[in-house]
PDB file of C-alpha atoms in Angstrom:
ATOM      1  CA  MET A 826     -72.224-103.603 110.891  1.00  0.00           C
ATOM      2  CA  LYS A 827     -70.205-101.710 113.487  1.00  0.00           C
ATOM      3  CA  PRO A 828     -69.413 -98.157 112.390  1.00  0.00           C
ATOM      4  CA  TYR A 829     -65.815 -97.041 112.710  1.00  0.00           C
ATOM      5  CA  TRP A 830     -66.843 -93.548 113.858  1.00  0.00           C
ATOM      6  CA  ASN A 831     -69.774 -93.115 116.236  1.00  0.00           C
ATOM      7  CA  GLU A 832     -71.726 -90.367 117.951  1.00  0.00           C
ATOM      8  CA  GLN A 833     -69.598 -90.649 121.054  1.00  0.00           C
ATOM      9  CA  ASP A 834     -66.541 -89.701 119.002  1.00  0.00           C
ATOM     10  CA  PHE A 835     -68.167 -86.553 117.667  1.00  0.00           C
ATOM     11  CA  GLU A 836     -69.651 -85.600 121.033  1.00  0.00           C
ATOM     12  CA  VAL A 837     -66.105 -85.392 122.429  1.00  0.00           C
ATOM     13  CA  PHE A 838     -65.970 -81.866 121.001  1.00  0.00           C
ATOM     14  CA  ASN A 839     -68.974 -80.833 123.096  1.00  0.00           C
ATOM     15  CA  THR A 840     -67.269 -81.879 126.332  1.00  0.00           C
ATOM     16  CA  PRO A 841     -66.817 -78.725 128.457  1.00  0.00           C
ATOM     17  CA  GLY A 842     -63.427 -77.868 129.901  1.00  0.00           C
ATOM     18  CA  LEU A 843     -59.893 -78.519 128.688  1.00  0.00           C
ATOM     19  CA  ASP A 844     -59.045 -81.436 130.956  1.00  0.00           C
ATOM     20  CA  ALA A 845     -62.358 -83.210 130.457  1.00  0.00           C
ATOM     21  CA  ARG A 846     -62.224 -82.835 126.684  1.00  0.00           C
ATOM     22  CA  MET A 847     -58.623 -83.984 126.509  1.00  0.00           C
ATOM     23  CA  ASN A 848     -59.506 -87.069 128.535  1.00  0.00           C
ATOM     24  CA  ALA A 849     -62.462 -87.773 126.244  1.00  0.00           C
ATOM     25  CA  LEU A 850     -60.206 -87.395 123.209  1.00  0.00           C
ATOM     26  CA  LYS A 851     -57.637 -89.787 124.662  1.00  0.00           C
ATOM     27  CA  GLU A 852     -60.289 -92.345 125.483  1.00  0.00           C
ATOM     28  CA  ASN A 853     -62.486 -92.241 122.390  1.00  0.00           C
ATOM     29  CA  VAL A 854     -60.717 -90.688 119.406  1.00  0.00           C
ATOM     30  CA  ARG A 855     -56.956 -90.886 119.778  1.00  0.00           C
ATOM     31  CA  PRO A 856     -56.793 -94.710 119.694  1.00  0.00           C
ATOM     32  CA  LYS A 857     -58.450 -94.626 116.269  1.00  0.00           C
ATOM     33  CA  PHE A 858     -56.001 -92.013 115.006  1.00  0.00           C
ATOM     34  CA  GLU A 859     -53.105 -94.104 116.281  1.00  0.00           C
ATOM     35  CA  GLU A 860     -54.509 -97.165 114.530  1.00  0.00           C
ATOM     36  CA  LEU A 861     -55.053 -95.245 111.303  1.00  0.00           C
ATOM     37  CA  GLY A 862     -51.586 -93.745 111.630  1.00  0.00           C
ATOM     38  CA  THR A 863     -49.950 -97.141 111.452  1.00  0.00           C
ATOM     39  CA  GLU A 864     -52.087 -98.511 108.639  1.00  0.00           C
ATOM     40  CA  VAL A 865     -52.190 -95.460 106.390  1.00  0.00           C
ATOM     41  CA  SER A 866     -48.466 -94.691 106.773  1.00  0.00           C
ATOM     42  CA  SER A 867     -47.812 -98.045 105.137  1.00  0.00           C
ATOM     43  CA  TYR A 868     -50.129 -97.055 102.288  1.00  0.00           C
ATOM     44  CA  PHE A 869     -48.166 -93.854 101.599  1.00  0.00           C
ATOM     45  CA  SER A 870     -44.807 -95.575 101.898  1.00  0.00           C
ATOM     46  CA  GLY A 871     -45.911 -98.152  99.338  1.00  0.00           C
ATOM     47  CA  LYS A 872     -47.310 -95.540  96.960  1.00  0.00           C
ATOM     48  CA  THR A 873     -44.498 -93.000  97.093  1.00  0.00           C
ATOM     49  CA  GLY A 874     -41.415 -95.084  97.822  1.00  0.00           C
ATOM     50  CA  ASP A 875     -40.617 -92.764 100.757  1.00  0.00           C
ATOM     51  CA  GLU A 876     -41.104 -93.747 104.374  1.00  0.00           C
ATOM     52  CA  PHE A 877     -44.067 -91.845 105.807  1.00  0.00           C
ATOM     53  CA  PHE A 878     -44.579 -91.246 109.516  1.00  0.00           C
ATOM     54  CA  PRO A 879     -47.827 -90.649 111.419  1.00  0.00           C
ATOM     55  CA  HIS A 880     -48.188 -87.630 113.695  1.00  0.00           C
ATOM     56  CA  VAL A 881     -51.167 -87.889 116.045  1.00  0.00           C
ATOM     57  CA  ALA A 882     -52.295 -84.545 117.464  1.00  0.00           C
ATOM     58  CA  LYS A 883     -51.507 -84.248 121.161  1.00  0.00           C
ATOM     59  CA  HIS A 884     -52.681 -80.622 121.643  1.00  0.00           C
ATOM     60  CA  MET A 885     -49.850 -80.115 124.127  1.00  0.00           C
ATOM     61  CA  ARG A 886     -49.740 -76.332 123.747  1.00  0.00           C
ATOM     62  CA  ARG A 887     -53.293 -75.849 124.926  1.00  0.00           C
ATOM     63  CA  THR A 888     -53.606 -74.504 128.440  1.00  0.00           C
ATOM     64  CA  VAL A 889     -57.091 -72.945 128.480  1.00  0.00           C
ATOM     65  CA  ASN A 890     -59.218 -73.533 125.386  1.00  0.00           C
ATOM     66  CA  PRO A 891     -60.112 -77.142 124.560  1.00  0.00           C
ATOM     67  CA  PRO A 892     -59.466 -78.322 120.978  1.00  0.00           C
ATOM     68  CA  ASN A 893     -62.348 -78.175 118.495  1.00  0.00           C
ATOM     69  CA  ASP A 894     -60.804 -80.727 116.150  1.00  0.00           C
ATOM     70  CA  SER A 895     -58.198 -83.468 116.178  1.00  0.00           C
ATOM     71  CA  TRP A 896     -56.286 -85.480 113.599  1.00  0.00           C
ATOM     72  CA  VAL A 897     -53.452 -87.710 112.507  1.00  0.00           C
ATOM     73  CA  ALA A 898     -51.088 -86.249 109.906  1.00  0.00           C
ATOM     74  CA  PHE A 899     -48.786 -88.089 107.500  1.00  0.00           C
ATOM     75  CA  ALA A 900     -45.475 -86.834 106.123  1.00  0.00           C
ATOM     76  CA  PRO A 901     -42.108 -88.316 105.084  1.00  0.00           C
ATOM     77  CA  TYR A 902     -40.450 -86.729 108.123  1.00  0.00           C
ATOM     78  CA  LYS A 903     -40.299 -88.255 111.576  1.00  0.00           C
ATOM     79  CA  ARG A 904     -39.813 -85.030 113.527  1.00  0.00           C
ATOM     80  CA  GLY A 905     -42.682 -83.016 112.104  1.00  0.00           C
ATOM     81  CA  TYR A 906     -45.035 -82.285 109.244  1.00  0.00           C
ATOM     82  CA  LYS A 907     -46.146 -78.638 109.333  1.00  0.00           C
ATOM     83  CA  ALA A 908     -43.321 -77.312 107.152  1.00  0.00           C
ATOM     84  CA  VAL A 909     -44.172 -79.602 104.220  1.00  0.00           C
ATOM     85  CA  PRO A 910     -47.287 -80.657 102.287  1.00  0.00           C
ATOM     86  CA  HIS A 911     -48.946 -83.312 104.409  1.00  0.00           C
ATOM     87  CA  PHE A 912     -51.978 -85.554 104.458  1.00  0.00           C
ATOM     88  CA  GLN A 913     -54.452 -85.712 107.327  1.00  0.00           C
ATOM     89  CA  ILE A 914     -57.361 -87.729 108.631  1.00  0.00           C
ATOM     90  CA  GLY A 915     -59.273 -85.833 111.274  1.00  0.00           C
ATOM     91  CA  MET A 916     -62.587 -84.731 112.658  1.00  0.00           C
ATOM     92  CA  TRP A 917     -64.585 -81.775 113.869  1.00  0.00           C
ATOM     93  CA  GLU A 918     -67.873 -82.026 115.700  1.00  0.00           C
ATOM     94  CA  SER A 919     -69.639 -81.794 112.327  1.00  0.00           C
ATOM     95  CA  HIS A 920     -67.604 -84.091 110.085  1.00  0.00           C
ATOM     96  CA  VAL A 921     -64.593 -86.275 109.337  1.00  0.00           C
ATOM     97  CA  PHE A 922     -62.017 -84.890 106.904  1.00  0.00           C
ATOM     98  CA  VAL A 923     -59.471 -86.603 104.662  1.00  0.00           C
ATOM     99  CA  ILE A 924     -57.208 -83.936 103.208  1.00  0.00           C
ATOM    100  CA  LEU A 925     -53.915 -82.709 101.767  1.00  0.00           C
ATOM    101  CA  ALA A 926     -52.710 -79.445 103.293  1.00  0.00           C
ATOM    102  CA  VAL A 927     -50.088 -76.755 102.824  1.00  0.00           C
ATOM    103  CA  ILE A 928     -50.195 -74.516 105.886  1.00  0.00           C
ATOM    104  CA  TYR A 929     -48.537 -71.216 106.702  1.00  0.00           C
ATOM    105  CA  GLU A 930     -45.506 -72.810 108.359  1.00  0.00           C
ATOM    106  CA  ALA A 931     -44.335 -74.209 105.001  1.00  0.00           C
ATOM    107  CA  PRO A 932     -41.331 -72.106 103.895  1.00  0.00           C
ATOM    108  CA  ASN A 933     -41.697 -73.106 100.232  1.00  0.00           C
ATOM    109  CA  LYS A 934     -45.422 -72.450  99.902  1.00  0.00           C
ATOM    110  CA  THR A 935     -44.891 -69.654  97.375  1.00  0.00           C
ATOM    111  CA  ALA A 936     -43.233 -72.080  94.974  1.00  0.00           C
ATOM    112  CA  MET A 937     -45.854 -74.729  95.683  1.00  0.00           C
ATOM    113  CA  ALA A 938     -48.644 -72.286  94.885  1.00  0.00           C
ATOM    114  CA  GLU A 939     -46.902 -71.426  91.619  1.00  0.00           C
ATOM    115  CA  ASN A 940     -46.787 -75.125  90.782  1.00  0.00           C
ATOM    116  CA  LEU A 941     -50.532 -75.579  91.242  1.00  0.00           C
ATOM    117  CA  LEU A 942     -51.314 -72.381  89.337  1.00  0.00           C
ATOM    118  CA  ARG A 943     -49.415 -73.841  86.397  1.00  0.00           C
ATOM    119  CA  SER A 944     -50.846 -77.333  86.702  1.00  0.00           C
ATOM    120  CA  GLU A 945     -54.140 -78.810  85.487  1.00  0.00           C
ATOM    121  CA  VAL A 946     -54.037 -81.527  88.135  1.00  0.00           C
ATOM    122  CA  LEU A 947     -56.904 -80.101  90.201  1.00  0.00           C
ATOM    123  CA  ASN A 948     -59.198 -80.489  87.191  1.00  0.00           C
ATOM    124  CA  ASN A 949     -58.988 -84.266  87.582  1.00  0.00           C
ATOM    125  CA  LEU A 950     -60.591 -84.329  91.031  1.00  0.00           C
ATOM    126  CA  SER A 951     -64.201 -85.432  91.367  1.00  0.00           C
ATOM    127  CA  GLU A 952     -67.082 -83.118  92.255  1.00  0.00           C
ATOM    128  CA  ASP A 953     -67.178 -84.148  95.923  1.00  0.00           C
ATOM    129  CA  PHE A 954     -63.763 -82.637  96.674  1.00  0.00           C
ATOM    130  CA  VAL A 955     -63.670 -79.449  98.723  1.00  0.00           C
ATOM    131  CA  ALA A 956     -61.035 -76.798  99.398  1.00  0.00           C
ATOM    132  CA  SER A 957     -60.369 -73.983 101.836  1.00  0.00           C
ATOM    133  CA  GLY A 958     -57.710 -71.451 102.740  1.00  0.00           C
ATOM    134  CA  ASP A 959     -57.660 -71.998 106.510  1.00  0.00           C
ATOM    135  CA  HIS A 960     -56.965 -75.303 108.230  1.00  0.00           C
ATOM    136  CA  MET A 961     -58.210 -73.857 111.529  1.00  0.00           C
ATOM    137  CA  LYS A 962     -61.800 -73.582 110.304  1.00  0.00           C
ATOM    138  CA  PRO A 963     -64.164 -76.474 109.548  1.00  0.00           C
ATOM    139  CA  GLN A 964     -65.791 -74.828 106.537  1.00  0.00           C
ATOM    140  CA  ALA A 965     -64.745 -75.686 102.987  1.00  0.00           C
ATOM    141  CA  ASP A 966     -66.271 -75.089  99.558  1.00  0.00           C
ATOM    142  CA  SER A 967     -66.739 -77.616  96.805  1.00  0.00           C
ATOM    143  CA  LEU A 968     -64.467 -77.274  93.796  1.00  0.00           C
ATOM    144  CA  ILE A 969     -67.592 -76.841  91.679  1.00  0.00           C
ATOM    145  CA  GLU A 970     -68.746 -73.894  93.804  1.00  0.00           C
ATOM    146  CA  LEU A 971     -65.302 -72.331  93.810  1.00  0.00           C
ATOM    147  CA  GLY A 972     -64.751 -72.724  90.091  1.00  0.00           C
ATOM    148  CA  LYS A 973     -61.490 -71.823  88.409  1.00  0.00           C
ATOM    149  CA  GLU A 974     -61.628 -68.257  89.717  1.00  0.00           C
ATOM    150  CA  GLY A 975     -62.203 -69.268  93.341  1.00  0.00           C
ATOM    151  CA  ILE A 976     -59.455 -71.872  93.292  1.00  0.00           C
ATOM    152  CA  GLY A 977     -57.137 -69.318  91.720  1.00  0.00           C
ATOM    153  CA  LYS A 978     -57.880 -66.888  94.557  1.00  0.00           C
ATOM    154  CA  LEU A 979     -57.013 -69.525  97.147  1.00  0.00           C
ATOM    155  CA  LEU A 980     -53.742 -70.331  95.385  1.00  0.00           C
ATOM    156  CA  ASN A 981     -52.866 -66.664  94.921  1.00  0.00           C
ATOM    157  CA  ARG A 982     -53.413 -66.129  98.634  1.00  0.00           C
ATOM    158  CA  LEU A 983     -51.240 -69.150  99.416  1.00  0.00           C
ATOM    159  CA  ARG A 984     -48.523 -67.580  97.273  1.00  0.00           C
ATOM    160  CA  ASP A 985     -48.821 -63.941  98.295  1.00  0.00           C
ATOM    161  CA  VAL A 986     -50.036 -63.856 101.911  1.00  0.00           C
ATOM    162  CA  LYS A 987     -47.843 -64.949 104.805  1.00  0.00           C
ATOM    163  CA  LYS A 988     -50.742 -66.685 106.556  1.00  0.00           C
ATOM    164  CA  GLY A 989     -52.133 -68.118 103.311  1.00  0.00           C
ATOM    165  CA  GLU A 990     -52.923 -71.832 103.276  1.00  0.00           C
ATOM    166  CA  PHE A 991     -54.434 -74.416 100.934  1.00  0.00           C
ATOM    167  CA  VAL A 992     -56.413 -77.417 102.129  1.00  0.00           C
ATOM    168  CA  ILE A 993     -58.065 -79.872  99.735  1.00  0.00           C
ATOM    169  CA  GLY A 994     -59.798 -83.203 100.186  1.00  0.00           C
ATOM    170  CA  ARG A 995     -63.116 -84.824 101.004  1.00  0.00           C
ATOM    171  CA  HIS A 996     -65.466 -84.629 103.988  1.00  0.00           C
ATOM    172  CA  LEU A 997     -67.901 -87.085 105.526  1.00  0.00           C
ATOM    173  CA  THR A 998     -70.755 -85.711 107.614  1.00  0.00           C
ATOM    174  CA  ARG A 999     -71.374 -87.269 111.017  1.00  0.00           C
ATOM    175  CA  GLU A1000     -74.183 -89.301 109.500  1.00  0.00           C
ATOM    176  CA  GLN A1001     -72.107 -90.449 106.537  1.00  0.00           C
ATOM    177  CA  ALA A1002     -69.159 -91.399 108.736  1.00  0.00           C
ATOM    178  CA  ALA A1003     -71.388 -93.323 111.141  1.00  0.00           C
ATOM    179  CA  SER A1004     -72.690 -95.410 108.239  1.00  0.00           C
ATOM    180  CA  LEU A1005     -69.249 -96.829 107.381  1.00  0.00           C
ATOM    181  CA  ASN A1006     -67.437 -99.694 109.034  1.00  0.00           C
ATOM    182  CA  LYS A1007     -63.658 -99.682 109.278  1.00  0.00           C
ATOM    183  CA  GLU A1008     -63.108-101.397 105.937  1.00  0.00           C
ATOM    184  CA  GLN A1009     -65.441 -98.996 104.155  1.00  0.00           C
ATOM    185  CA  PHE A1010     -63.843 -95.973 105.803  1.00  0.00           C
ATOM    186  CA  LEU A1011     -60.364 -97.133 104.839  1.00  0.00           C
ATOM    187  CA  GLN A1012     -61.568 -97.594 101.269  1.00  0.00           C
ATOM    188  CA  PHE A1013     -62.915 -94.025 101.245  1.00  0.00           C
ATOM    189  CA  THR A1014     -59.645 -92.791 102.732  1.00  0.00           C
ATOM    190  CA  GLU A1015     -57.435 -94.587 100.233  1.00  0.00           C
ATOM    191  CA  GLU A1016     -59.583 -93.488  97.283  1.00  0.00           C
ATOM    192  CA  THR A1017     -59.269 -89.886  98.474  1.00  0.00           C
ATOM    193  CA  PHE A1018     -55.522 -90.052  98.963  1.00  0.00           C
ATOM    194  CA  GLU A1019     -55.098 -91.847  95.628  1.00  0.00           C
ATOM    195  CA  ALA A1020     -56.761 -88.876  93.930  1.00  0.00           C
ATOM    196  CA  LEU A1021     -54.653 -86.403  95.936  1.00  0.00           C
ATOM    197  CA  LEU A1022     -51.250 -87.974  95.282  1.00  0.00           C
ATOM    198  CA  PRO A1023     -50.894 -86.251  91.861  1.00  0.00           C
ATOM    199  CA  VAL A1024     -51.637 -82.938  93.604  1.00  0.00           C
ATOM    200  CA  TYR A1025     -48.967 -83.750  96.193  1.00  0.00           C
ATOM    201  CA  ASP A1026     -46.497 -84.545  93.409  1.00  0.00           C
ATOM    202  CA  ALA A1027     -47.339 -81.285  91.634  1.00  0.00           C
ATOM    203  CA  LEU A1028     -46.737 -79.281  94.823  1.00  0.00           C
ATOM    204  CA  LEU A1029     -43.224 -80.686  95.111  1.00  0.00           C
ATOM    205  CA  GLN A1030     -42.138 -80.082  91.528  1.00  0.00           C
ATOM    206  CA  PRO A1031     -39.335 -77.518  91.039  1.00  0.00           C
ATOM    207  CA  ILE A1032     -40.291 -74.337  89.197  1.00  0.00           C
ATOM    208  CA  LYS A1033     -38.170 -72.289  86.794  1.00  0.00           C
ATOM    209  CA  GLU A1034     -40.103 -69.092  86.240  1.00  0.00           C
ATOM    210  CA  PRO A1035     -42.753 -67.294  88.319  1.00  0.00           C
ATOM    211  CA  VAL A1036     -46.334 -67.137  87.141  1.00  0.00           C
ATOM    212  CA  SER A1037     -47.148 -63.644  85.856  1.00  0.00           C
ATOM    213  CA  ARG A1038     -49.251 -61.661  88.326  1.00  0.00           C
TER     214      ARG A1038
END
């Protein structure tokens, strides 16, 4: 069984120097993100009825520091994804992530936070889901560890703090990812996104009154 992700993919993020790491990314990792971009965009388009577009990270703004992670993002907009809730498949040196994210560039994140504070939809996610408040860091906490209070703090920060973010999904360690072939990884990915679609829908619902603070 040939694993979809391998040690060489993860070791890309140990490559010293911007140019060398970018070349390693282009050679080893980006082709997989481009492949996943095509296949998973079709999944979202079929599930939502909206055309979704893949956005493979190019890291074009980097001039000194090499990237520590990379990804393909999915959103129903061809020109960009950062201003709206979006899905991602990506990797750090330590793990692969399959997530839904609202990041600080989203102009409507206050309303989206209100929606999730009102909703019970996060209660339906399984115990292996994790969440964080910063898409730039690899760490995330399980929903069980966070509990209702911890999740509430993340959502309050998303609502009240300009740089507040909310990232939720599932991770695979290097070892777990290397044990899956492409079909198995796609199954894991689709199961994760299937569970996250109700959260995505809740984020986009209009709100009428603010949650009391």
